[in-house]
């Protein structure tokens, strides 16, 4: 009897464990690109005012790029066509009159964002909802990029930057450190073959501002002096400078624009972040050279980790 009782108990425990496991939600990996949004909306709304507001909010061209590249791409799908095939996409947005403004994480896949926007409101309220959703998705993308490098980065470079400049920067392991002192840090990555020529730089340096010139003028001029002395071209006498002929955007101390090679034939986008810490500006700068290729993801990485 005792043996029979133990055997019965074990069987019950096994079935109980199987039952608990079956109740757990098993999520698959997400699919799709980081900058793609599956937009589930009626065709008529997509062709109307709601679609125009959504496109203006999410699909604008990024600043500081030589060719037009959109920050996000909307892939519109009619609700009747939304099937299991699309459910694992990384970013999904439902827009309709029966939804309440909200979002949920990991609904059908890991690291997934599913957003809902109510379109049964006036134009101003709908625009506000779209901007709120954009800000959330934009912030999450940058957080995800930064987190991806947190688990695998150059720890020695990070310690040096923390000690010398007082900021936290997760330098990707693919970069080589070429200069490291208390006032200037330079790292670079170069990949060259028949199909591509990819060159990236990350610099960190400090500026003690004066009270004569405006801050932007000082930041750009000092950056040019750093670049002229340290980032040279292959041709003798060539050096990198900020291209003052091209548009320059600024938001919350982050500048985006184009650099050019003086006495040479190279150019590309840059991202510059400035932080005011203890009477000095700490500047982190990312440069990218990738001719004839899309540069959106590289610029976004600079935005996230600098």
PDB file of C-alpha atoms in Angstrom:
ATOM      1  CA  UNK A   1       0.000   0.000   0.000  1.00  0.00           C
ATOM      2  CA  UNK A   2       2.799   2.387   0.881  1.00  0.00           C
ATOM      3  CA  UNK A   3       4.577   1.762  -2.440  1.00  0.00           C
ATOM      4  CA  UNK A   4       1.299   2.228  -4.320  1.00  0.00           C
ATOM      5  CA  UNK A   5       0.684   5.521  -2.479  1.00  0.00           C
ATOM      6  CA  UNK A   6       4.140   6.872  -3.359  1.00  0.00           C
ATOM      7  CA  UNK A   7       3.706   5.873  -7.014  1.00  0.00           C
ATOM      8  CA  UNK A   8       0.309   7.589  -7.199  1.00  0.00           C
ATOM      9  CA  UNK A   9       1.731  10.744  -5.612  1.00  0.00           C
ATOM     10  CA  UNK A  10       4.564  10.881  -8.137  1.00  0.00           C
ATOM     11  CA  UNK A  11       2.126  10.516 -11.042  1.00  0.00           C
ATOM     12  CA  UNK A  12       0.025  13.386  -9.697  1.00  0.00           C
ATOM     13  CA  UNK A  13       3.097  15.580  -9.286  1.00  0.00           C
ATOM     14  CA  UNK A  14       4.237  14.890 -12.849  1.00  0.00           C
ATOM     15  CA  UNK A  15       0.841  15.717 -14.315  1.00  0.00           C
ATOM     16  CA  UNK A  16       0.636  18.798 -12.106  1.00  0.00           C
ATOM     17  CA  UNK A  17       4.005  20.035 -13.379  1.00  0.00           C
ATOM     18  CA  UNK A  18       3.001  19.378 -16.980  1.00  0.00           C
ATOM     19  CA  UNK A  19      -0.231  21.281 -16.413  1.00  0.00           C
ATOM     20  CA  UNK A  20       1.621  24.267 -14.929  1.00  0.00           C
ATOM     21  CA  UNK A  21       4.119  24.277 -17.789  1.00  0.00           C
ATOM     22  CA  UNK A  22       1.380  24.181 -20.392  1.00  0.00           C
ATOM     23  CA  UNK A  23      -0.207  27.242 -18.830  1.00  0.00           C
ATOM     24  CA  UNK A  24       2.961  29.287 -19.228  1.00  0.00           C
ATOM     25  CA  UNK A  25       3.084  31.498 -22.278  1.00  0.00           C
ATOM     26  CA  UNK A  26       5.895  30.405 -24.558  1.00  0.00           C
ATOM     27  CA  UNK A  27       6.998  33.357 -26.686  1.00  0.00           C
ATOM     28  CA  UNK A  28       8.952  33.117 -29.912  1.00  0.00           C
ATOM     29  CA  UNK A  29      11.672  35.542 -30.986  1.00  0.00           C
ATOM     30  CA  UNK A  30      10.429  38.727 -32.614  1.00  0.00           C
ATOM     31  CA  UNK A  31      10.801  39.310 -36.333  1.00  0.00           C
ATOM     32  CA  UNK A  32      11.203  42.315 -38.579  1.00  0.00           C
ATOM     33  CA  UNK A  33      13.543  45.273 -38.496  1.00  0.00           C
ATOM     34  CA  UNK A  34      13.866  47.654 -35.567  1.00  0.00           C
ATOM     35  CA  UNK A  35      12.664  50.607 -37.654  1.00  0.00           C
ATOM     36  CA  UNK A  36       9.623  48.837 -39.152  1.00  0.00           C
ATOM     37  CA  UNK A  37       6.128  49.231 -37.715  1.00  0.00           C
ATOM     38  CA  UNK A  38       3.289  46.950 -38.767  1.00  0.00           C
ATOM     39  CA  UNK A  39       0.385  49.414 -38.896  1.00  0.00           C
ATOM     40  CA  UNK A  40      -3.041  47.777 -38.687  1.00  0.00           C
ATOM     41  CA  UNK A  41      -5.538  50.345 -39.957  1.00  0.00           C
ATOM     42  CA  UNK A  42      -8.459  50.452 -42.386  1.00  0.00           C
ATOM     43  CA  UNK A  43      -7.542  51.308 -45.958  1.00  0.00           C
ATOM     44  CA  UNK A  44      -9.889  54.305 -45.991  1.00  0.00           C
ATOM     45  CA  UNK A  45      -8.327  55.760 -42.821  1.00  0.00           C
ATOM     46  CA  UNK A  46      -4.839  55.131 -44.191  1.00  0.00           C
ATOM     47  CA  UNK A  47      -5.707  57.111 -47.320  1.00  0.00           C
ATOM     48  CA  UNK A  48      -7.333  59.877 -45.269  1.00  0.00           C
ATOM     49  CA  UNK A  49      -6.344  62.376 -42.587  1.00  0.00           C
ATOM     50  CA  UNK A  50      -5.346  59.706 -40.056  1.00  0.00           C
ATOM     51  CA  UNK A  51      -2.871  58.173 -42.493  1.00  0.00           C
ATOM     52  CA  UNK A  52      -1.387  61.556 -43.315  1.00  0.00           C
ATOM     53  CA  UNK A  53      -0.854  62.330 -39.619  1.00  0.00           C
ATOM     54  CA  UNK A  54       0.735  58.931 -39.020  1.00  0.00           C
ATOM     55  CA  UNK A  55       3.125  59.318 -41.964  1.00  0.00           C
ATOM     56  CA  UNK A  56       4.133  62.829 -40.892  1.00  0.00           C
ATOM     57  CA  UNK A  57       4.741  61.645 -37.326  1.00  0.00           C
ATOM     58  CA  UNK A  58       6.696  58.440 -37.966  1.00  0.00           C
ATOM     59  CA  UNK A  59       8.093  58.549 -41.508  1.00  0.00           C
ATOM     60  CA  UNK A  60      10.004  61.827 -41.601  1.00  0.00           C
ATOM     61  CA  UNK A  61      13.569  61.926 -42.947  1.00  0.00           C
ATOM     62  CA  UNK A  62      16.347  61.828 -40.367  1.00  0.00           C
ATOM     63  CA  UNK A  63      18.599  64.842 -39.852  1.00  0.00           C
ATOM     64  CA  UNK A  64      22.238  64.843 -40.870  1.00  0.00           C
ATOM     65  CA  UNK A  65      22.205  62.145 -43.551  1.00  0.00           C
ATOM     66  CA  UNK A  66      23.485  62.616 -47.128  1.00  0.00           C
ATOM     67  CA  UNK A  67      20.583  60.656 -48.628  1.00  0.00           C
ATOM     68  CA  UNK A  68      16.961  60.652 -47.390  1.00  0.00           C
ATOM     69  CA  UNK A  69      16.351  57.869 -44.849  1.00  0.00           C
ATOM     70  CA  UNK A  70      13.194  57.644 -42.771  1.00  0.00           C
ATOM     71  CA  UNK A  71      13.367  57.206 -39.015  1.00  0.00           C
ATOM     72  CA  UNK A  72      10.563  54.603 -39.083  1.00  0.00           C
ATOM     73  CA  UNK A  73       8.816  52.762 -41.917  1.00  0.00           C
ATOM     74  CA  UNK A  74       5.090  52.086 -41.645  1.00  0.00           C
ATOM     75  CA  UNK A  75       3.865  48.850 -43.236  1.00  0.00           C
ATOM     76  CA  UNK A  76       0.101  49.283 -43.533  1.00  0.00           C
ATOM     77  CA  UNK A  77      -2.152  46.229 -43.247  1.00  0.00           C
ATOM     78  CA  UNK A  78      -5.932  46.102 -43.321  1.00  0.00           C
ATOM     79  CA  UNK A  79      -7.331  44.570 -40.078  1.00  0.00           C
ATOM     80  CA  UNK A  80      -8.873  41.680 -42.054  1.00  0.00           C
ATOM     81  CA  UNK A  81      -5.420  40.821 -43.413  1.00  0.00           C
ATOM     82  CA  UNK A  82      -3.660  40.813 -40.045  1.00  0.00           C
ATOM     83  CA  UNK A  83      -2.760  37.141 -39.535  1.00  0.00           C
ATOM     84  CA  UNK A  84      -0.472  35.038 -37.357  1.00  0.00           C
ATOM     85  CA  UNK A  85       2.307  35.743 -39.840  1.00  0.00           C
ATOM     86  CA  UNK A  86       2.518  39.361 -38.619  1.00  0.00           C
ATOM     87  CA  UNK A  87       2.023  38.725 -34.897  1.00  0.00           C
ATOM     88  CA  UNK A  88       5.689  38.147 -34.094  1.00  0.00           C
ATOM     89  CA  UNK A  89       6.836  41.454 -35.566  1.00  0.00           C
ATOM     90  CA  UNK A  90       8.877  43.610 -33.193  1.00  0.00           C
ATOM     91  CA  UNK A  91       6.646  46.700 -33.488  1.00  0.00           C
ATOM     92  CA  UNK A  92       2.893  46.557 -34.120  1.00  0.00           C
ATOM     93  CA  UNK A  93       0.430  49.437 -34.004  1.00  0.00           C
ATOM     94  CA  UNK A  94      -3.356  49.149 -34.127  1.00  0.00           C
ATOM     95  CA  UNK A  95      -5.264  52.308 -35.079  1.00  0.00           C
ATOM     96  CA  UNK A  96      -9.057  52.413 -35.015  1.00  0.00           C
ATOM     97  CA  UNK A  97     -12.180  53.862 -33.465  1.00  0.00           C
ATOM     98  CA  UNK A  98     -12.700  51.021 -30.985  1.00  0.00           C
ATOM     99  CA  UNK A  99      -9.252  51.162 -29.338  1.00  0.00           C
ATOM    100  CA  UNK A 100      -8.095  53.051 -26.268  1.00  0.00           C
ATOM    101  CA  UNK A 101      -4.655  54.644 -26.247  1.00  0.00           C
ATOM    102  CA  UNK A 102      -2.407  52.044 -24.649  1.00  0.00           C
ATOM    103  CA  UNK A 103       0.460  49.665 -25.241  1.00  0.00           C
ATOM    104  CA  UNK A 104       1.553  46.215 -24.143  1.00  0.00           C
ATOM    105  CA  UNK A 105       4.889  44.408 -24.130  1.00  0.00           C
ATOM    106  CA  UNK A 106       5.635  40.869 -25.287  1.00  0.00           C
ATOM    107  CA  UNK A 107       2.092  40.138 -26.427  1.00  0.00           C
ATOM    108  CA  UNK A 108       3.010  37.569 -29.097  1.00  0.00           C
ATOM    109  CA  UNK A 109       6.835  37.633 -29.122  1.00  0.00           C
ATOM    110  CA  UNK A 110       9.831  38.492 -26.998  1.00  0.00           C
ATOM    111  CA  UNK A 111      10.910  42.144 -26.757  1.00  0.00           C
ATOM    112  CA  UNK A 112       7.796  43.168 -28.659  1.00  0.00           C
ATOM    113  CA  UNK A 113       5.836  46.410 -28.439  1.00  0.00           C
ATOM    114  CA  UNK A 114       2.151  46.442 -29.419  1.00  0.00           C
ATOM    115  CA  UNK A 115       0.512  49.869 -29.406  1.00  0.00           C
ATOM    116  CA  UNK A 116      -3.121  50.943 -29.711  1.00  0.00           C
ATOM    117  CA  UNK A 117      -4.278  54.402 -30.821  1.00  0.00           C
ATOM    118  CA  UNK A 118      -7.852  55.623 -30.831  1.00  0.00           C
ATOM    119  CA  UNK A 119      -8.756  57.442 -34.057  1.00  0.00           C
ATOM    120  CA  UNK A 120     -12.292  58.409 -33.000  1.00  0.00           C
ATOM    121  CA  UNK A 121     -11.253  61.848 -31.773  1.00  0.00           C
ATOM    122  CA  UNK A 122     -10.550  65.277 -33.154  1.00  0.00           C
ATOM    123  CA  UNK A 123      -7.472  65.883 -35.257  1.00  0.00           C
ATOM    124  CA  UNK A 124      -5.507  67.597 -32.467  1.00  0.00           C
ATOM    125  CA  UNK A 125      -6.093  64.775 -29.995  1.00  0.00           C
ATOM    126  CA  UNK A 126      -5.151  62.167 -32.582  1.00  0.00           C
ATOM    127  CA  UNK A 127      -1.919  64.022 -33.381  1.00  0.00           C
ATOM    128  CA  UNK A 128      -1.106  64.139 -29.662  1.00  0.00           C
ATOM    129  CA  UNK A 129      -1.669  60.392 -29.355  1.00  0.00           C
ATOM    130  CA  UNK A 130       0.572  59.724 -32.357  1.00  0.00           C
ATOM    131  CA  UNK A 131       3.364  61.922 -31.013  1.00  0.00           C
ATOM    132  CA  UNK A 132       3.126  60.202 -27.627  1.00  0.00           C
ATOM    133  CA  UNK A 133       3.412  56.796 -29.295  1.00  0.00           C
ATOM    134  CA  UNK A 134       6.308  57.978 -31.426  1.00  0.00           C
ATOM    135  CA  UNK A 135       8.227  59.289 -28.417  1.00  0.00           C
ATOM    136  CA  UNK A 136       7.700  56.010 -26.589  1.00  0.00           C
ATOM    137  CA  UNK A 137       8.834  53.864 -29.526  1.00  0.00           C
ATOM    138  CA  UNK A 138      11.787  56.131 -30.271  1.00  0.00           C
ATOM    139  CA  UNK A 139      12.956  55.946 -26.659  1.00  0.00           C
ATOM    140  CA  UNK A 140      12.536  52.155 -26.520  1.00  0.00           C
ATOM    141  CA  UNK A 141      14.638  51.653 -29.655  1.00  0.00           C
ATOM    142  CA  UNK A 142      17.522  53.683 -28.217  1.00  0.00           C
ATOM    143  CA  UNK A 143      17.246  51.848 -24.891  1.00  0.00           C
ATOM    144  CA  UNK A 144      17.333  48.479 -26.665  1.00  0.00           C
ATOM    145  CA  UNK A 145      20.412  49.453 -28.675  1.00  0.00           C
ATOM    146  CA  UNK A 146      22.244  50.657 -25.583  1.00  0.00           C
ATOM    147  CA  UNK A 147      21.259  47.539 -23.630  1.00  0.00           C
ATOM    148  CA  UNK A 148      22.576  45.300 -26.421  1.00  0.00           C
ATOM    149  CA  UNK A 149      26.071  46.753 -25.882  1.00  0.00           C
ATOM    150  CA  UNK A 150      25.864  46.742 -22.095  1.00  0.00           C
ATOM    151  CA  UNK A 151      26.400  42.968 -21.965  1.00  0.00           C
ATOM    152  CA  UNK A 152      29.327  43.037 -24.430  1.00  0.00           C
ATOM    153  CA  UNK A 153      31.574  46.112 -24.589  1.00  0.00           C
ATOM    154  CA  UNK A 154      35.144  47.250 -24.008  1.00  0.00           C
ATOM    155  CA  UNK A 155      35.200  47.328 -20.206  1.00  0.00           C
ATOM    156  CA  UNK A 156      38.664  48.913 -19.967  1.00  0.00           C
ATOM    157  CA  UNK A 157      37.639  51.756 -22.258  1.00  0.00           C
ATOM    158  CA  UNK A 158      34.444  52.245 -20.271  1.00  0.00           C
ATOM    159  CA  UNK A 159      36.397  52.506 -16.989  1.00  0.00           C
ATOM    160  CA  UNK A 160      38.816  55.017 -18.493  1.00  0.00           C
ATOM    161  CA  UNK A 161      36.003  57.188 -19.875  1.00  0.00           C
ATOM    162  CA  UNK A 162      34.182  57.092 -16.537  1.00  0.00           C
ATOM    163  CA  UNK A 163      37.306  58.088 -14.618  1.00  0.00           C
ATOM    164  CA  UNK A 164      38.537  60.772 -17.032  1.00  0.00           C
ATOM    165  CA  UNK A 165      35.288  62.310 -18.247  1.00  0.00           C
ATOM    166  CA  UNK A 166      32.571  61.269 -15.791  1.00  0.00           C
ATOM    167  CA  UNK A 167      30.224  59.698 -18.345  1.00  0.00           C
ATOM    168  CA  UNK A 168      29.199  56.105 -19.033  1.00  0.00           C
ATOM    169  CA  UNK A 169      29.867  54.905 -22.585  1.00  0.00           C
ATOM    170  CA  UNK A 170      29.563  51.286 -23.737  1.00  0.00           C
ATOM    171  CA  UNK A 171      32.202  51.154 -26.464  1.00  0.00           C
ATOM    172  CA  UNK A 172      31.505  48.253 -28.873  1.00  0.00           C
ATOM    173  CA  UNK A 173      34.249  45.618 -28.832  1.00  0.00           C
ATOM    174  CA  UNK A 174      34.800  45.993 -32.584  1.00  0.00           C
ATOM    175  CA  UNK A 175      36.449  49.403 -32.035  1.00  0.00           C
ATOM    176  CA  UNK A 176      40.219  49.731 -31.568  1.00  0.00           C
ATOM    177  CA  UNK A 177      41.443  52.343 -29.089  1.00  0.00           C
ATOM    178  CA  UNK A 178      44.108  54.533 -30.713  1.00  0.00           C
ATOM    179  CA  UNK A 179      44.458  57.313 -28.115  1.00  0.00           C
ATOM    180  CA  UNK A 180      43.611  57.337 -24.434  1.00  0.00           C
ATOM    181  CA  UNK A 181      44.523  60.118 -22.023  1.00  0.00           C
ATOM    182  CA  UNK A 182      42.791  62.366 -19.487  1.00  0.00           C
ATOM    183  CA  UNK A 183      41.670  64.931 -22.066  1.00  0.00           C
ATOM    184  CA  UNK A 184      41.062  62.938 -25.248  1.00  0.00           C
ATOM    185  CA  UNK A 185      39.859  59.448 -26.149  1.00  0.00           C
ATOM    186  CA  UNK A 186      39.818  58.164 -29.738  1.00  0.00           C
ATOM    187  CA  UNK A 187      38.659  54.799 -31.074  1.00  0.00           C
ATOM    188  CA  UNK A 188      37.969  53.584 -34.588  1.00  0.00           C
ATOM    189  CA  UNK A 189      36.655  50.689 -36.676  1.00  0.00           C
ATOM    190  CA  UNK A 190      37.555  50.090 -40.319  1.00  0.00           C
ATOM    191  CA  UNK A 191      36.196  47.323 -42.535  1.00  0.00           C
ATOM    192  CA  UNK A 192      37.346  47.338 -46.147  1.00  0.00           C
ATOM    193  CA  UNK A 193      36.724  44.891 -48.986  1.00  0.00           C
ATOM    194  CA  UNK A 194      35.543  44.852 -52.595  1.00  0.00           C
ATOM    195  CA  UNK A 195      31.922  45.488 -51.637  1.00  0.00           C
ATOM    196  CA  UNK A 196      32.205  48.049 -48.850  1.00  0.00           C
ATOM    197  CA  UNK A 197      34.364  50.606 -47.133  1.00  0.00           C
ATOM    198  CA  UNK A 198      33.019  51.171 -43.636  1.00  0.00           C
ATOM    199  CA  UNK A 199      34.831  53.544 -41.298  1.00  0.00           C
ATOM    200  CA  UNK A 200      33.607  54.630 -37.858  1.00  0.00           C
ATOM    201  CA  UNK A 201      35.118  56.807 -35.123  1.00  0.00           C
ATOM    202  CA  UNK A 202      34.098  57.480 -31.529  1.00  0.00           C
ATOM    203  CA  UNK A 203      35.824  60.323 -29.670  1.00  0.00           C
ATOM    204  CA  UNK A 204      35.417  61.765 -26.175  1.00  0.00           C
ATOM    205  CA  UNK A 205      36.983  65.066 -25.109  1.00  0.00           C
ATOM    206  CA  UNK A 206      36.399  68.065 -22.824  1.00  0.00           C
ATOM    207  CA  UNK A 207      35.923  71.770 -23.398  1.00  0.00           C
ATOM    208  CA  UNK A 208      36.242  74.548 -20.827  1.00  0.00           C
ATOM    209  CA  UNK A 209      33.960  77.270 -22.243  1.00  0.00           C
ATOM    210  CA  UNK A 210      34.556  80.997 -22.160  1.00  0.00           C
ATOM    211  CA  UNK A 211      31.920  83.669 -21.732  1.00  0.00           C
ATOM    212  CA  UNK A 212      32.652  85.488 -24.990  1.00  0.00           C
ATOM    213  CA  UNK A 213      31.280  83.211 -27.714  1.00  0.00           C
ATOM    214  CA  UNK A 214      28.024  81.278 -27.755  1.00  0.00           C
ATOM    215  CA  UNK A 215      28.269  77.623 -26.735  1.00  0.00           C
ATOM    216  CA  UNK A 216      27.428  76.129 -30.128  1.00  0.00           C
ATOM    217  CA  UNK A 217      30.138  78.191 -31.801  1.00  0.00           C
ATOM    218  CA  UNK A 218      32.676  77.051 -29.196  1.00  0.00           C
ATOM    219  CA  UNK A 219      31.639  73.384 -29.439  1.00  0.00           C
ATOM    220  CA  UNK A 220      31.939  73.282 -33.225  1.00  0.00           C
ATOM    221  CA  UNK A 221      35.204  75.230 -33.413  1.00  0.00           C
ATOM    222  CA  UNK A 222      36.828  73.146 -30.679  1.00  0.00           C
ATOM    223  CA  UNK A 223      35.598  69.942 -32.343  1.00  0.00           C
ATOM    224  CA  UNK A 224      37.181  71.085 -35.608  1.00  0.00           C
ATOM    225  CA  UNK A 225      40.497  71.649 -33.832  1.00  0.00           C
ATOM    226  CA  UNK A 226      40.347  68.137 -32.322  1.00  0.00           C
ATOM    227  CA  UNK A 227      39.504  66.600 -35.701  1.00  0.00           C
ATOM    228  CA  UNK A 228      42.172  68.558 -37.567  1.00  0.00           C
ATOM    229  CA  UNK A 229      44.871  67.385 -35.205  1.00  0.00           C
ATOM    230  CA  UNK A 230      43.812  63.746 -34.887  1.00  0.00           C
ATOM    231  CA  UNK A 231      41.582  62.453 -37.723  1.00  0.00           C
ATOM    232  CA  UNK A 232      43.576  62.549 -40.940  1.00  0.00           C
ATOM    233  CA  UNK A 233      42.863  61.335 -44.456  1.00  0.00           C
ATOM    234  CA  UNK A 234      45.034  59.094 -46.592  1.00  0.00           C
ATOM    235  CA  UNK A 235      46.221  62.078 -48.647  1.00  0.00           C
ATOM    236  CA  UNK A 236      48.896  64.281 -47.082  1.00  0.00           C
ATOM    237  CA  UNK A 237      47.405  67.462 -45.698  1.00  0.00           C
ATOM    238  CA  UNK A 238      43.843  66.095 -45.533  1.00  0.00           C
ATOM    239  CA  UNK A 239      41.842  66.156 -42.310  1.00  0.00           C
ATOM    240  CA  UNK A 240      38.245  65.892 -41.091  1.00  0.00           C
ATOM    241  CA  UNK A 241      36.137  68.975 -40.353  1.00  0.00           C
ATOM    242  CA  UNK A 242      32.480  69.707 -39.706  1.00  0.00           C
ATOM    243  CA  UNK A 243      30.819  70.709 -42.979  1.00  0.00           C
ATOM    244  CA  UNK A 244      29.390  74.153 -42.206  1.00  0.00           C
ATOM    245  CA  UNK A 245      27.686  74.263 -45.609  1.00  0.00           C
ATOM    246  CA  UNK A 246      25.260  71.504 -44.627  1.00  0.00           C
ATOM    247  CA  UNK A 247      22.250  71.838 -42.285  1.00  0.00           C
ATOM    248  CA  UNK A 248      22.971  71.271 -38.601  1.00  0.00           C
ATOM    249  CA  UNK A 249      20.260  70.165 -36.175  1.00  0.00           C
ATOM    250  CA  UNK A 250      20.352  70.384 -32.383  1.00  0.00           C
ATOM    251  CA  UNK A 251      18.098  68.977 -29.671  1.00  0.00           C
ATOM    252  CA  UNK A 252      18.888  68.761 -25.960  1.00  0.00           C
ATOM    253  CA  UNK A 253      22.614  69.141 -26.558  1.00  0.00           C
ATOM    254  CA  UNK A 254      22.766  66.554 -29.357  1.00  0.00           C
ATOM    255  CA  UNK A 255      23.973  67.827 -32.736  1.00  0.00           C
ATOM    256  CA  UNK A 256      23.584  66.047 -36.078  1.00  0.00           C
ATOM    257  CA  UNK A 257      25.160  67.087 -39.333  1.00  0.00           C
ATOM    258  CA  UNK A 258      27.788  66.237 -41.938  1.00  0.00           C
ATOM    259  CA  UNK A 259      31.565  66.123 -41.807  1.00  0.00           C
ATOM    260  CA  UNK A 260      33.880  66.508 -44.767  1.00  0.00           C
ATOM    261  CA  UNK A 261      37.516  65.726 -45.519  1.00  0.00           C
ATOM    262  CA  UNK A 262      39.447  68.893 -46.252  1.00  0.00           C
ATOM    263  CA  UNK A 263      41.824  68.458 -49.203  1.00  0.00           C
ATOM    264  CA  UNK A 264      40.177  65.108 -49.872  1.00  0.00           C
ATOM    265  CA  UNK A 265      37.020  63.460 -51.179  1.00  0.00           C
ATOM    266  CA  UNK A 266      35.327  61.839 -48.167  1.00  0.00           C
ATOM    267  CA  UNK A 267      32.228  62.853 -46.201  1.00  0.00           C
ATOM    268  CA  UNK A 268      29.573  61.409 -43.932  1.00  0.00           C
ATOM    269  CA  UNK A 269      27.236  62.052 -41.001  1.00  0.00           C
ATOM    270  CA  UNK A 270      28.199  62.761 -37.395  1.00  0.00           C
ATOM    271  CA  UNK A 271      26.435  62.761 -34.039  1.00  0.00           C
ATOM    272  CA  UNK A 272      27.778  64.993 -31.250  1.00  0.00           C
ATOM    273  CA  UNK A 273      26.528  64.911 -27.661  1.00  0.00           C
ATOM    274  CA  UNK A 274      27.489  67.592 -25.150  1.00  0.00           C
ATOM    275  CA  UNK A 275      27.064  67.450 -21.378  1.00  0.00           C
ATOM    276  CA  UNK A 276      27.860  70.235 -18.910  1.00  0.00           C
ATOM    277  CA  UNK A 277      29.659  68.679 -15.927  1.00  0.00           C
ATOM    278  CA  UNK A 278      31.529  70.675 -13.273  1.00  0.00           C
ATOM    279  CA  UNK A 279      32.305  73.828 -15.287  1.00  0.00           C
ATOM    280  CA  UNK A 280      33.256  71.913 -18.439  1.00  0.00           C
ATOM    281  CA  UNK A 281      31.552  70.388 -21.430  1.00  0.00           C
ATOM    282  CA  UNK A 282      32.096  66.676 -21.985  1.00  0.00           C
ATOM    283  CA  UNK A 283      31.716  65.932 -25.683  1.00  0.00           C
ATOM    284  CA  UNK A 284      31.207  62.503 -27.236  1.00  0.00           C
ATOM    285  CA  UNK A 285      31.372  62.346 -31.012  1.00  0.00           C
ATOM    286  CA  UNK A 286      30.591  59.647 -33.564  1.00  0.00           C
ATOM    287  CA  UNK A 287      31.632  59.762 -37.234  1.00  0.00           C
ATOM    288  CA  UNK A 288      30.565  57.374 -39.987  1.00  0.00           C
ATOM    289  CA  UNK A 289      31.892  56.882 -43.525  1.00  0.00           C
ATOM    290  CA  UNK A 290      29.914  54.350 -45.563  1.00  0.00           C
ATOM    291  CA  UNK A 291      29.576  55.536 -49.167  1.00  0.00           C
ATOM    292  CA  UNK A 292      26.507  54.587 -51.194  1.00  0.00           C
ATOM    293  CA  UNK A 293      24.999  52.637 -48.290  1.00  0.00           C
ATOM    294  CA  UNK A 294      22.244  53.341 -45.767  1.00  0.00           C
ATOM    295  CA  UNK A 295      23.504  54.848 -42.538  1.00  0.00           C
ATOM    296  CA  UNK A 296      20.356  55.053 -40.438  1.00  0.00           C
ATOM    297  CA  UNK A 297      21.254  52.231 -38.038  1.00  0.00           C
ATOM    298  CA  UNK A 298      24.793  53.525 -37.436  1.00  0.00           C
ATOM    299  CA  UNK A 299      23.507  56.988 -36.560  1.00  0.00           C
ATOM    300  CA  UNK A 300      20.927  55.466 -34.209  1.00  0.00           C
ATOM    301  CA  UNK A 301      23.682  53.487 -32.493  1.00  0.00           C
ATOM    302  CA  UNK A 302      25.642  56.700 -31.932  1.00  0.00           C
ATOM    303  CA  UNK A 303      22.520  58.331 -30.496  1.00  0.00           C
ATOM    304  CA  UNK A 304      22.099  55.430 -28.081  1.00  0.00           C
ATOM    305  CA  UNK A 305      25.629  54.852 -26.784  1.00  0.00           C
ATOM    306  CA  UNK A 306      27.406  58.225 -26.936  1.00  0.00           C
TER     307      UNK A 306
END
